[in-house]
PDB file of C-alpha atoms in Angstrom:
ATOM      1  CA  MET O   1       0.000   0.000   0.000  1.00 49.00           C
ATOM      2  CA  THR O   2       1.219   3.459  -0.791  1.00 53.00           C
ATOM      3  CA  ASP O   3       1.113   6.351   1.645  1.00 54.00           C
ATOM      4  CA  SER O   4      -1.742   7.979  -0.301  1.00 53.00           C
ATOM      5  CA  THR O   5      -3.775   4.739  -0.182  1.00 54.00           C
ATOM      6  CA  VAL O   6      -3.359   4.538   3.592  1.00 54.00           C
ATOM      7  CA  LYS O   7      -4.297   8.210   3.950  1.00 57.00           C
ATOM      8  CA  ASN O   8      -7.432   7.772   1.800  1.00 58.00           C
ATOM      9  CA  ALA O   9      -8.445   4.614   3.669  1.00 58.00           C
ATOM     10  CA  SER O  10      -8.217   6.453   6.985  1.00 64.00           C
ATOM     11  CA  MET O  11     -10.599   9.134   5.673  1.00 65.00           C
ATOM     12  CA  ILE O  12     -13.423   6.634   5.012  1.00 70.00           C
ATOM     13  CA  ALA O  13     -16.132   6.958   7.650  1.00 71.00           C
ATOM     14  CA  GLU O  14     -17.234   3.877   9.515  1.00 82.00           C
ATOM     15  CA  ASP O  15     -20.900   2.898   9.391  1.00 83.00           C
ATOM     16  CA  THR O  16     -23.067   3.561  12.403  1.00 91.00           C
ATOM     17  CA  LEU O  17     -24.864   0.310  13.142  1.00 93.00           C
ATOM     18  CA  ILE O  18     -28.458   0.024  14.291  1.00 92.00           C
ATOM     19  CA  LYS O  19     -29.554  -3.090  16.150  1.00 95.00           C
ATOM     20  CA  MET O  20     -32.626  -4.731  14.579  1.00 94.00           C
ATOM     21  CA  LYS O  21     -34.546  -7.694  16.006  1.00 95.00           C
ATOM     22  CA  HIS O  22     -37.281 -10.024  14.846  1.00 92.00           C
ATOM     23  CA  THR O  23     -39.545 -10.572  17.828  1.00 86.00           C
ATOM     24  CA  ALA O  24     -40.873 -13.971  16.669  1.00 91.00           C
ATOM     25  CA  CYS O  25     -37.606 -15.836  15.969  1.00 94.00           C
ATOM     26  CA  GLY O  26     -35.360 -13.587  18.097  1.00 92.00           C
ATOM     27  CA  HIS O  27     -32.714 -13.030  15.417  1.00 95.00           C
ATOM     28  CA  ILE O  28     -30.698  -9.840  15.994  1.00 95.00           C
ATOM     29  CA  ALA O  29     -28.682  -8.060  13.301  1.00 94.00           C
ATOM     30  CA  ASN O  30     -26.631  -4.877  13.187  1.00 94.00           C
ATOM     31  CA  VAL O  31     -27.698  -2.901  10.118  1.00 92.00           C
ATOM     32  CA  PRO O  32     -25.821   0.156   8.809  1.00 93.00           C
ATOM     33  CA  ASP O  33     -27.787   3.361   9.383  1.00 92.00           C
ATOM     34  CA  TRP O  34     -27.578   4.320   5.706  1.00 91.00           C
ATOM     35  CA  ILE O  35     -29.624   1.235   4.790  1.00 91.00           C
ATOM     36  CA  ILE O  36     -32.320   2.231   7.295  1.00 91.00           C
ATOM     37  CA  GLY O  37     -32.189   5.732   5.794  1.00 90.00           C
ATOM     38  CA  GLU O  38     -32.767   4.337   2.289  1.00 91.00           C
ATOM     39  CA  PHE O  39     -35.838   2.425   3.477  1.00 89.00           C
ATOM     40  CA  ALA O  40     -37.093   5.492   5.359  1.00 89.00           C
ATOM     41  CA  GLU O  41     -36.847   7.532   2.156  1.00 90.00           C
ATOM     42  CA  GLU O  42     -38.764   4.851   0.218  1.00 87.00           C
ATOM     43  CA  TYR O  43     -41.434   4.832   2.934  1.00 84.00           C
ATOM     44  CA  ARG O  44     -41.725   8.624   2.761  1.00 86.00           C
ATOM     45  CA  MET O  45     -41.967   8.676  -1.030  1.00 86.00           C
ATOM     46  CA  SER O  46     -44.628   5.936  -1.118  1.00 86.00           C
ATOM     47  CA  GLY O  47     -46.732   7.588   1.586  1.00 84.00           C
ATOM     48  CA  LYS O  48     -46.132   4.883   4.188  1.00 81.00           C
ATOM     49  CA  HIS O  49     -45.953   5.915   7.814  1.00 79.00           C
ATOM     50  CA  GLY O  50     -44.413   4.200  10.783  1.00 80.00           C
ATOM     51  CA  GLU O  51     -41.220   2.472  11.723  1.00 85.00           C
ATOM     52  CA  VAL O  52     -38.894   1.064   9.073  1.00 88.00           C
ATOM     53  CA  GLU O  53     -38.883  -2.730   8.896  1.00 88.00           C
ATOM     54  CA  ILE O  54     -36.358  -4.947   7.161  1.00 90.00           C
ATOM     55  CA  GLU O  55     -36.656  -8.638   6.307  1.00 92.00           C
ATOM     56  CA  CYS O  56     -35.188 -11.133   8.745  1.00 94.00           C
ATOM     57  CA  PRO O  57     -32.537 -13.220   6.957  1.00 92.00           C
ATOM     58  CA  VAL O  58     -33.460 -16.264   9.081  1.00 93.00           C
ATOM     59  CA  CYS O  59     -37.262 -16.476   8.831  1.00 94.00           C
ATOM     60  CA  LYS O  60     -38.146 -13.691   6.343  1.00 93.00           C
ATOM     61  CA  GLY O  61     -40.389 -11.928   8.889  1.00 93.00           C
ATOM     62  CA  PRO O  62     -40.164  -8.204   9.736  1.00 93.00           C
ATOM     63  CA  MET O  63     -37.298  -6.950  11.890  1.00 93.00           C
ATOM     64  CA  ARG O  64     -37.667  -3.753  13.884  1.00 92.00           C
ATOM     65  CA  ARG O  65     -35.241  -1.420  15.605  1.00 91.00           C
ATOM     66  CA  VAL O  66     -34.304  -2.384  19.176  1.00 90.00           C
ATOM     67  CA  ARG O  67     -35.001   0.509  21.529  1.00 82.00           C
TER      68      ARG O  67
END
């Protein structure tokens, strides 16, 4: 790695992770906040209201943010 590559790599921001959980199967996942933001924007544009849900990779049910 060159010095400029190391410098550029150190300037990349780390993702803020949001803990999501599926209440039925109990699976917990850390999801980057930018993904939640993308879903929130889709919800807003389609007129949906409420909390963003993502699909559980284990059982395909809805996962919600852990509070």
